[in-house]
PDB file of C-alpha atoms in Angstrom:
ATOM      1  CA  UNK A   1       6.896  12.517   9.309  1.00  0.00           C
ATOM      2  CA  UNK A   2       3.909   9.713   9.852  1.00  0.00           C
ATOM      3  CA  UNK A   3       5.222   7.087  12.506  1.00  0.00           C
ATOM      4  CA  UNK A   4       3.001   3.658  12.033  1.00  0.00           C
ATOM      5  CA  UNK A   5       3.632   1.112  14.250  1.00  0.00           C
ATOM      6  CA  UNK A   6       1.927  -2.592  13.896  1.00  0.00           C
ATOM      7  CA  UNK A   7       1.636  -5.267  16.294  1.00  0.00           C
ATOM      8  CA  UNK A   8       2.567  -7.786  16.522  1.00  0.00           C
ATOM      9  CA  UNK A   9       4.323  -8.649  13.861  1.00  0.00           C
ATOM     10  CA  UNK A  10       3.422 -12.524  13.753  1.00  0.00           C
ATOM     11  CA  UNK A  11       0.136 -14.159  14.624  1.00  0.00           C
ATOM     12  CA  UNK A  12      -1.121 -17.975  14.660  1.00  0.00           C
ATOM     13  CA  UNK A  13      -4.476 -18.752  15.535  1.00  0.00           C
ATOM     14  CA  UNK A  14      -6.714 -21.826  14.772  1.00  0.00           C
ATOM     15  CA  UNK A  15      -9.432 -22.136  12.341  1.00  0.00           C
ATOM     16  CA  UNK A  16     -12.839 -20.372  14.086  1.00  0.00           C
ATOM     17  CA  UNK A  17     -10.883 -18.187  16.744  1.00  0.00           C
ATOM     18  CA  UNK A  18     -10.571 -14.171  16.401  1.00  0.00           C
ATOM     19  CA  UNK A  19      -7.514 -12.106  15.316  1.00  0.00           C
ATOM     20  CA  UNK A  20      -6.623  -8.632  16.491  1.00  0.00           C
ATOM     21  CA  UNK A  21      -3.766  -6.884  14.743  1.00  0.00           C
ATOM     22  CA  UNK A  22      -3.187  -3.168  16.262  1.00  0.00           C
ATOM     23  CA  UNK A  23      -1.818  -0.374  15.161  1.00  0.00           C
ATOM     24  CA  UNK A  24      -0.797   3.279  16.326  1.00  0.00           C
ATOM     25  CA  UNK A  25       0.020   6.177  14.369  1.00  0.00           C
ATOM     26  CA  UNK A  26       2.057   9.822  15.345  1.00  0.00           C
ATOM     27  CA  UNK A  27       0.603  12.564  13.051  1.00  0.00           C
ATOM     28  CA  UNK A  28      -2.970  13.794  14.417  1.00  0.00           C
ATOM     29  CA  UNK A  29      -3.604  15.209  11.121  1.00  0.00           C
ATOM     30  CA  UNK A  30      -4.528  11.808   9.687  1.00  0.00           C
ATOM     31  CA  UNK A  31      -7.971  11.266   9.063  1.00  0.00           C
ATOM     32  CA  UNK A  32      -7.913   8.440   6.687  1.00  0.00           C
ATOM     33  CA  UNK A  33      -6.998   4.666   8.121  1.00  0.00           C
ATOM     34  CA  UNK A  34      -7.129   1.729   5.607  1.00  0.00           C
ATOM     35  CA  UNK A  35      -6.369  -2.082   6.165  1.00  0.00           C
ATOM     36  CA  UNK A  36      -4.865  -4.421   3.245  1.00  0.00           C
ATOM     37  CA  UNK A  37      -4.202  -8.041   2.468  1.00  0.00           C
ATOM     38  CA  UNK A  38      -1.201  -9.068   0.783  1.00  0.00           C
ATOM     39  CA  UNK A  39      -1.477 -12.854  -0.473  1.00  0.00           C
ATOM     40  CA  UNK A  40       2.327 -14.610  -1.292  1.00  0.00           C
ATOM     41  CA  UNK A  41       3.019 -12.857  -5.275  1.00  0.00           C
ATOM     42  CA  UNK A  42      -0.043 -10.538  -4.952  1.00  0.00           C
ATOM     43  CA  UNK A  43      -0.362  -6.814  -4.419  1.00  0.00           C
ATOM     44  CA  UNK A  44      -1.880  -5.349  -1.307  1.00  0.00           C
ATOM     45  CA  UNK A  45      -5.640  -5.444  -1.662  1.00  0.00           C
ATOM     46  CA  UNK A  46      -8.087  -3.299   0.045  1.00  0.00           C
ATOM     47  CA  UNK A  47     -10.127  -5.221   2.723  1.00  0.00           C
ATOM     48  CA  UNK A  48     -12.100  -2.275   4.814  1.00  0.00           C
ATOM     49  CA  UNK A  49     -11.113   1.767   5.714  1.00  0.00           C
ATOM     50  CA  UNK A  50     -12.393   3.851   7.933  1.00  0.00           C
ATOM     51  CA  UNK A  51     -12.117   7.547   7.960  1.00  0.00           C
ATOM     52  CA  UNK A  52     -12.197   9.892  11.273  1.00  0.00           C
ATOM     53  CA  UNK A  53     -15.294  11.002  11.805  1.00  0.00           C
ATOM     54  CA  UNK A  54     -16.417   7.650  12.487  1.00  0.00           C
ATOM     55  CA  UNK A  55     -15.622   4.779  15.106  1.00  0.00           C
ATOM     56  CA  UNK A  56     -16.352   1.592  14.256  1.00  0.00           C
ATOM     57  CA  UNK A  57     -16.623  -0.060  10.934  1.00  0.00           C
ATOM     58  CA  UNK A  58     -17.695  -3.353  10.050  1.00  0.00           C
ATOM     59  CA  UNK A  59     -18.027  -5.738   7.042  1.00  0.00           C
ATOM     60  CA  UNK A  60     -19.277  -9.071   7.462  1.00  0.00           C
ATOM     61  CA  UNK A  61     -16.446 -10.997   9.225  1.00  0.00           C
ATOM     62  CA  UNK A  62     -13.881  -7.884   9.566  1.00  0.00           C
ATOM     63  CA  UNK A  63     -14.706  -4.925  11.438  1.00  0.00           C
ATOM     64  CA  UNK A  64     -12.130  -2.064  11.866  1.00  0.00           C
ATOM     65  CA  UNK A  65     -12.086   0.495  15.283  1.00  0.00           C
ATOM     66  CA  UNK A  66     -10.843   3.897  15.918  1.00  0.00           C
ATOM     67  CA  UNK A  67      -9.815   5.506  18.987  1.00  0.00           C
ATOM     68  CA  UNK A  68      -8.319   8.922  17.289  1.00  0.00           C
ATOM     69  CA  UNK A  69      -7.769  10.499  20.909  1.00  0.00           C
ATOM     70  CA  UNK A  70      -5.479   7.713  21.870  1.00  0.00           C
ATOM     71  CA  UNK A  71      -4.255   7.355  18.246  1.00  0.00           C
ATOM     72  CA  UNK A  72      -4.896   4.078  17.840  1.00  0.00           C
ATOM     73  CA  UNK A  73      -7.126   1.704  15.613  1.00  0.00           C
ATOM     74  CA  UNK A  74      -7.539  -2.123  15.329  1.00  0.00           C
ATOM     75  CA  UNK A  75      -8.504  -4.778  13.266  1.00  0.00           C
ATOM     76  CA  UNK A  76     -10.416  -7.471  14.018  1.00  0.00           C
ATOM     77  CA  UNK A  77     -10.971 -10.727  12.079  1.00  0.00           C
ATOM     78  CA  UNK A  78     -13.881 -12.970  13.748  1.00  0.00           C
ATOM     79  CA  UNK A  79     -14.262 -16.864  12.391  1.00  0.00           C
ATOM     80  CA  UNK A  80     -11.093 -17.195  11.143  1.00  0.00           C
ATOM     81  CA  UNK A  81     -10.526 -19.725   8.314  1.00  0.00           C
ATOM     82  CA  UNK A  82      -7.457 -20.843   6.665  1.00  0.00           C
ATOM     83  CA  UNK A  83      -7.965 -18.214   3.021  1.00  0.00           C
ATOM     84  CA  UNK A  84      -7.627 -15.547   6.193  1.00  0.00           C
ATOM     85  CA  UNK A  85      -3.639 -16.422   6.114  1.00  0.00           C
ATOM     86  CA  UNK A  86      -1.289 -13.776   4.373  1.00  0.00           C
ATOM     87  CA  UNK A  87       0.439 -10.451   5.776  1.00  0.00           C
ATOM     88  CA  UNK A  88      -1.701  -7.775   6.787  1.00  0.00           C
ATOM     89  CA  UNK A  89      -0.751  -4.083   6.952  1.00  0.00           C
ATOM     90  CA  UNK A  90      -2.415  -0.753   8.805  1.00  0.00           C
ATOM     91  CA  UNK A  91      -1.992   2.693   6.968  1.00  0.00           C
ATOM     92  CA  UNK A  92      -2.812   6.137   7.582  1.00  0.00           C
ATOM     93  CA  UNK A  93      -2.743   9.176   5.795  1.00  0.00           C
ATOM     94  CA  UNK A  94      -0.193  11.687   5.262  1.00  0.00           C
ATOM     95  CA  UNK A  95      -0.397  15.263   6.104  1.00  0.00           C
ATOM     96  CA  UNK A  96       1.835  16.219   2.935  1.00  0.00           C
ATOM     97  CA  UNK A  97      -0.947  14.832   0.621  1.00  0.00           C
ATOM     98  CA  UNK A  98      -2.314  12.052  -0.745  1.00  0.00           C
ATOM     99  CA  UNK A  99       0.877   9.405   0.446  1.00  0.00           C
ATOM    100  CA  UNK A 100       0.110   6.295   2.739  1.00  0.00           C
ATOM    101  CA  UNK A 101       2.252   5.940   5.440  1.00  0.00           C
ATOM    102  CA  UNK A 102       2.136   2.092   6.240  1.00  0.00           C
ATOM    103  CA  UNK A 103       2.872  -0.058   8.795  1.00  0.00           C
ATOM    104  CA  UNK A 104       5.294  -2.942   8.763  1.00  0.00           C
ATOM    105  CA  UNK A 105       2.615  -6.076   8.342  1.00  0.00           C
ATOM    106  CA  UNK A 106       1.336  -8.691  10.648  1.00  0.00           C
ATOM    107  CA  UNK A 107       2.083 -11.964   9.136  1.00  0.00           C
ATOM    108  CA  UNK A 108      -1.023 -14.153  10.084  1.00  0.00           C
ATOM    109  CA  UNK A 109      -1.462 -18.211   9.535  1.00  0.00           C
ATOM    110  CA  UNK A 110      -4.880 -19.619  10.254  1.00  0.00           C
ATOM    111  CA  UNK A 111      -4.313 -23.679  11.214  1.00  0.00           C
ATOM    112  CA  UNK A 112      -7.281 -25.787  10.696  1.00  0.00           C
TER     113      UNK A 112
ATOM    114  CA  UNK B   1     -13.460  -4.000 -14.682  1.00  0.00           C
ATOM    115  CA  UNK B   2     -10.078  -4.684 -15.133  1.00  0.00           C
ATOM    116  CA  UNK B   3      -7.637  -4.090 -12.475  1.00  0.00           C
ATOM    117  CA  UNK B   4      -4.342  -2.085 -12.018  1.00  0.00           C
ATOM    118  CA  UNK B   5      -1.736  -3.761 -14.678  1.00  0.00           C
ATOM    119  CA  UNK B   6       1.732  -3.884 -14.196  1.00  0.00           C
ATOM    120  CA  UNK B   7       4.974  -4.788 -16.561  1.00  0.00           C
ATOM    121  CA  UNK B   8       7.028  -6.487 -16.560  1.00  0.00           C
ATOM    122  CA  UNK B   9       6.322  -9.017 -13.856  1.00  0.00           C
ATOM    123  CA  UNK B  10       9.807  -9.641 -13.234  1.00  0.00           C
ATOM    124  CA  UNK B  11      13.449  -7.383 -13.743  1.00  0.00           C
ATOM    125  CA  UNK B  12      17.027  -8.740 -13.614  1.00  0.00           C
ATOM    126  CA  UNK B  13      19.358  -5.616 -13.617  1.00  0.00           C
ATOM    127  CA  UNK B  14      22.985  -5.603 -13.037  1.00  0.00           C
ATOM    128  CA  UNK B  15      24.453  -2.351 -10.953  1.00  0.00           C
ATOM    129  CA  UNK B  16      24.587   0.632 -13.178  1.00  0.00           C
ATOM    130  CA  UNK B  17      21.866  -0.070 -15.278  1.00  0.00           C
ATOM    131  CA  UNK B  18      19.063   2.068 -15.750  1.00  0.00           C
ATOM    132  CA  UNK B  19      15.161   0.471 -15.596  1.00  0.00           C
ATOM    133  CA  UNK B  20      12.326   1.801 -16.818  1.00  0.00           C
ATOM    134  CA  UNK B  21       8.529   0.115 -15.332  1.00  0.00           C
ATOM    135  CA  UNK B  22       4.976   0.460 -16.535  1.00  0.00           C
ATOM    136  CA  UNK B  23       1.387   0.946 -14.855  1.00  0.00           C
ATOM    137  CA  UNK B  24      -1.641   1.117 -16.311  1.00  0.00           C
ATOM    138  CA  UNK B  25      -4.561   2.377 -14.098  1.00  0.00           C
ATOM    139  CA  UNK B  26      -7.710   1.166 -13.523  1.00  0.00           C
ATOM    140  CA  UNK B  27     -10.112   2.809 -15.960  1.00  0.00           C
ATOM    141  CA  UNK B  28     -11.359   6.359 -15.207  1.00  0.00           C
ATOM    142  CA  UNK B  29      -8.526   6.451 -12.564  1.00  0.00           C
ATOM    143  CA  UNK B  30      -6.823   9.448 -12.596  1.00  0.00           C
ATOM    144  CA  UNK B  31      -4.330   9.149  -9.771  1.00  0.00           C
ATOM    145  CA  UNK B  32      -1.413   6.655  -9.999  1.00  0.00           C
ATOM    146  CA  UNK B  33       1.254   5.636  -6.568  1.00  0.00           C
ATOM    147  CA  UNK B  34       4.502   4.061  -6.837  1.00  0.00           C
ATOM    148  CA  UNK B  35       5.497   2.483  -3.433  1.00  0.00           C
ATOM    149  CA  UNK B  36       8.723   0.480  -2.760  1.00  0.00           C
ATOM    150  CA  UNK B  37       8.566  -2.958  -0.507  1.00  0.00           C
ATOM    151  CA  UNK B  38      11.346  -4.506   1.132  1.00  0.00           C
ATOM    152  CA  UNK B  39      11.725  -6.764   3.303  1.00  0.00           C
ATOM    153  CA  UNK B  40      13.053  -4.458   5.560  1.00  0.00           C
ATOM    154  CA  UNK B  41      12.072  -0.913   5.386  1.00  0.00           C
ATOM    155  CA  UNK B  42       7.989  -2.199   4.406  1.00  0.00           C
ATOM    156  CA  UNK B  43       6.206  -0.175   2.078  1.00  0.00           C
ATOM    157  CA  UNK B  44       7.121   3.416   1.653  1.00  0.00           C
ATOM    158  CA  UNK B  45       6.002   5.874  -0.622  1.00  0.00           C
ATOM    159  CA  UNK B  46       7.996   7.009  -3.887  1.00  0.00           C
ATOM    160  CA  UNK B  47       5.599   9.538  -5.684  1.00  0.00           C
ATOM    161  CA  UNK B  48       2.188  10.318  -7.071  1.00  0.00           C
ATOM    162  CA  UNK B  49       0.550  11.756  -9.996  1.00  0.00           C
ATOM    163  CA  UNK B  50      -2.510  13.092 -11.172  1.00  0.00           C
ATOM    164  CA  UNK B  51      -3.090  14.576 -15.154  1.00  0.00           C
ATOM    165  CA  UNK B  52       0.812  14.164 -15.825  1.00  0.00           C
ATOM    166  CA  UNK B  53       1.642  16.137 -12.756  1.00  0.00           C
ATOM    167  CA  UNK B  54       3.845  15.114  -9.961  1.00  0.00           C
ATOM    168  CA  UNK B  55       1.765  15.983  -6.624  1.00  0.00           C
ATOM    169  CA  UNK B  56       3.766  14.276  -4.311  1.00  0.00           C
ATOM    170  CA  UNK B  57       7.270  12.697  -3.678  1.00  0.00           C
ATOM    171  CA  UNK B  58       8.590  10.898  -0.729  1.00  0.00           C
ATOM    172  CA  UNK B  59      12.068  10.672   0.623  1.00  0.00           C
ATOM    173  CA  UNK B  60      14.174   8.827  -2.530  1.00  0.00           C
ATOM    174  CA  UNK B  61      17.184  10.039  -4.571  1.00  0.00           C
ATOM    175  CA  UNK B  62      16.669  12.016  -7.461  1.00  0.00           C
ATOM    176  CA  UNK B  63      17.640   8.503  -9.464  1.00  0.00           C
ATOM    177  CA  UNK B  64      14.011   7.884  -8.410  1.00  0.00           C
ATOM    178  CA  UNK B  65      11.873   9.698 -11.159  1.00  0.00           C
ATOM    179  CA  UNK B  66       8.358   8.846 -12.979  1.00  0.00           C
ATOM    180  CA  UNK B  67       5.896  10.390 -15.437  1.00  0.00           C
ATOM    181  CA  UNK B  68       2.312  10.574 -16.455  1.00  0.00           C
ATOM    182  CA  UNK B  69       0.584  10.257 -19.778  1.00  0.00           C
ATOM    183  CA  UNK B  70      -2.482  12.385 -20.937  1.00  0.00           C
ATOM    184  CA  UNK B  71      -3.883   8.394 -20.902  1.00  0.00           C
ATOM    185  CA  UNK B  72      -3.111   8.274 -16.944  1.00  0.00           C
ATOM    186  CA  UNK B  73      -0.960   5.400 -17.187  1.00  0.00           C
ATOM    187  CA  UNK B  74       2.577   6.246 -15.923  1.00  0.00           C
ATOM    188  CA  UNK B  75       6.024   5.201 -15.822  1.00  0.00           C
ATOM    189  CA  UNK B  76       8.844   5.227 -13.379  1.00  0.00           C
ATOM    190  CA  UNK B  77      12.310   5.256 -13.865  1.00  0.00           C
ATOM    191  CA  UNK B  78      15.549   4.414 -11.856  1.00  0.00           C
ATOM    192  CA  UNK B  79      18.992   5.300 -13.282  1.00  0.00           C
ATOM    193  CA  UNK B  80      22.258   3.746 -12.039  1.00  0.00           C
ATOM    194  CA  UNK B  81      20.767   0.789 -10.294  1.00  0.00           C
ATOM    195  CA  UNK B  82      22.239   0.267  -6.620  1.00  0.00           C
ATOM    196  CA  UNK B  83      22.053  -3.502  -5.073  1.00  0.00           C
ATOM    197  CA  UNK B  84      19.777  -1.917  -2.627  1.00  0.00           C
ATOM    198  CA  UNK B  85      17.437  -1.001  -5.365  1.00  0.00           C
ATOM    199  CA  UNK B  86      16.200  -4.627  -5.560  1.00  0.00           C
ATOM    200  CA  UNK B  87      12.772  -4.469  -4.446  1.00  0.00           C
ATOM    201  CA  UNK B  88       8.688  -5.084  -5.130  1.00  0.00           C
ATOM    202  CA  UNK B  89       8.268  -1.554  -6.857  1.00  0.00           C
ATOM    203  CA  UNK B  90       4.194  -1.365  -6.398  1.00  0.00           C
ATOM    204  CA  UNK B  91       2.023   1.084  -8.548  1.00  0.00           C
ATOM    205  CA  UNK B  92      -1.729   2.077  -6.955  1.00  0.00           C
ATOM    206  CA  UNK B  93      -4.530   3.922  -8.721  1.00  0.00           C
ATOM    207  CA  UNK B  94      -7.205   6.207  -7.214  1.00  0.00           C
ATOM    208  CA  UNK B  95     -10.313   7.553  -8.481  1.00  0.00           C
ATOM    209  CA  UNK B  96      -9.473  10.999  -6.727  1.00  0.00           C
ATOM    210  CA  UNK B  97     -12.867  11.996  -5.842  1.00  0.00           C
ATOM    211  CA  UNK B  98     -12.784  14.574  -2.986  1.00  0.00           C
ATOM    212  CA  UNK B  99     -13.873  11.836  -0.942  1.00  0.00           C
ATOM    213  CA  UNK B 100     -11.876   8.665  -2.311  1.00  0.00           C
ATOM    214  CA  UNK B 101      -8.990   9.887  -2.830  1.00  0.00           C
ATOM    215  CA  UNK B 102      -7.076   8.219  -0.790  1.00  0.00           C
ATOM    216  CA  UNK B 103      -8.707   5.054  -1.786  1.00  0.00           C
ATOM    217  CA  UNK B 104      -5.854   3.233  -3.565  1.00  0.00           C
ATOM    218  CA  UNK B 105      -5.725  -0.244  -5.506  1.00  0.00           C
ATOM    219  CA  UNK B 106      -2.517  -2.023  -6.113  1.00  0.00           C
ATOM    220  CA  UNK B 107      -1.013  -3.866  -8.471  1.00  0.00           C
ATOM    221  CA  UNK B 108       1.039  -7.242  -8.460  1.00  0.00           C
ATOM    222  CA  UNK B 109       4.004  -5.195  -8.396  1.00  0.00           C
ATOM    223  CA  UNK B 110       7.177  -5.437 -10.438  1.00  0.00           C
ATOM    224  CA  UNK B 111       9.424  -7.821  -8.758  1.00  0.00           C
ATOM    225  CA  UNK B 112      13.269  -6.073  -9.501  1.00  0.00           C
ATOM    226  CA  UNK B 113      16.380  -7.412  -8.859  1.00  0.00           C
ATOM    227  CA  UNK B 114      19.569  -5.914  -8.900  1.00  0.00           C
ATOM    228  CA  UNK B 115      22.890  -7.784  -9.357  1.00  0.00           C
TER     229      UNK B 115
END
């Protein structure tokens, strides 16, 4: 099945600096890649997706790339501020339907 | 527009036991997840539904089931509770569009413990 792997798993940074969180995926098939922000007691919530016909994707302060020959894509967090802080997880689709296959979160704490 | 509702907030089960949990949908949502997070394994996919019919399932025992009602809000049930049951059992709608489908909004969760 869908191997996602996320890296790293931890990441500190100080208030104003970029984050970078990476991820890989196995199953070429996937064409879907979302991003999600799990606060402490919270669900995951949607923060930005991009889909495969496109490379880049950017929302204000987050932006999202795509290499989909390498099978890779990234997120990237500029300005960071200390509301950025909570776990972060990558996810691409399934081939067998409609399933997310996620990756294991990148825990990131923004110090003022 | 209220969001993807969950209940009960929090489970206490003993091994053996038999829990049912609830999800209601975001309105006009057709699609509902269930996803299991643990520590360990992350979040991994249980099964999905759409009009009270189960499209997918991923890799659980059959003590793993769920169900759909005409109202799209669903239910999922797990029968003799194992210690390694206790998890944050997560439902997700969609709107299912040919082009969202994949879109998917969690809820809180339903925080279960098994003892």
């Amino acid at each position: 099945g869908e191997n996602v792997e996320q890296h790293p798993s931890t990441l500190s940074v100080q208030e104003g600096d970029s984050a970078v969180i990476k991820c890989t995926y196995s199953d070429s098939a996937s064409n879907y890649f979302p991003w999600y922000k799990q606060e402490l007691g919270k669900g995951p919530q949607l923060i930005i997706d991009i889909r495969s016909n496109v490379g880049e994707k950017k929302d204000q302060r987050i932006a999202v790339t795509l290499n989909k020959t390498a099978k890779h894509f990234s997120l990237h967090i500029t300005e960071t501020q200390p509301e950025d802080s909570a776990v972060y997880f990558c996810a691409a689709s399934g081939s067998s339907g409609y399933a997310l296959n996620f990756g294991k979160g990148t825990s990131l704490l923004v110090t003022p | 527009k209220a969001g993807v509702t969950q209940t009960p907030r929090y489970l206490i089960k003993t091994r053996g036991q038999q829990v049912t949990l609830s999800c209601s949908p975001i309105s006009g949502h057709r699609s509902v997840s269930w996803y299991q997070q643990t520590p360990g394994q992350g979040l991994q996919f249980l099964f999905e539904y759409f009009s009270e019919t189960q499209r997918n399932k991923g890799n659980f025992p059959g003590r793993f089931s769920g169900r759909q009602f005409s109202n799209s809000r669903s239910e999922m049930n797990v029968s003799t509770l194992e210690l390694g049951d206790s998890a944050l059992y997560l439902c997700a709608s969609s709107l299912d569009a040919a082009r969202n489908r994949e879109k998917l909004f969690f809820g809180s969760g339903t925080q279960l413990s098994v003892l």
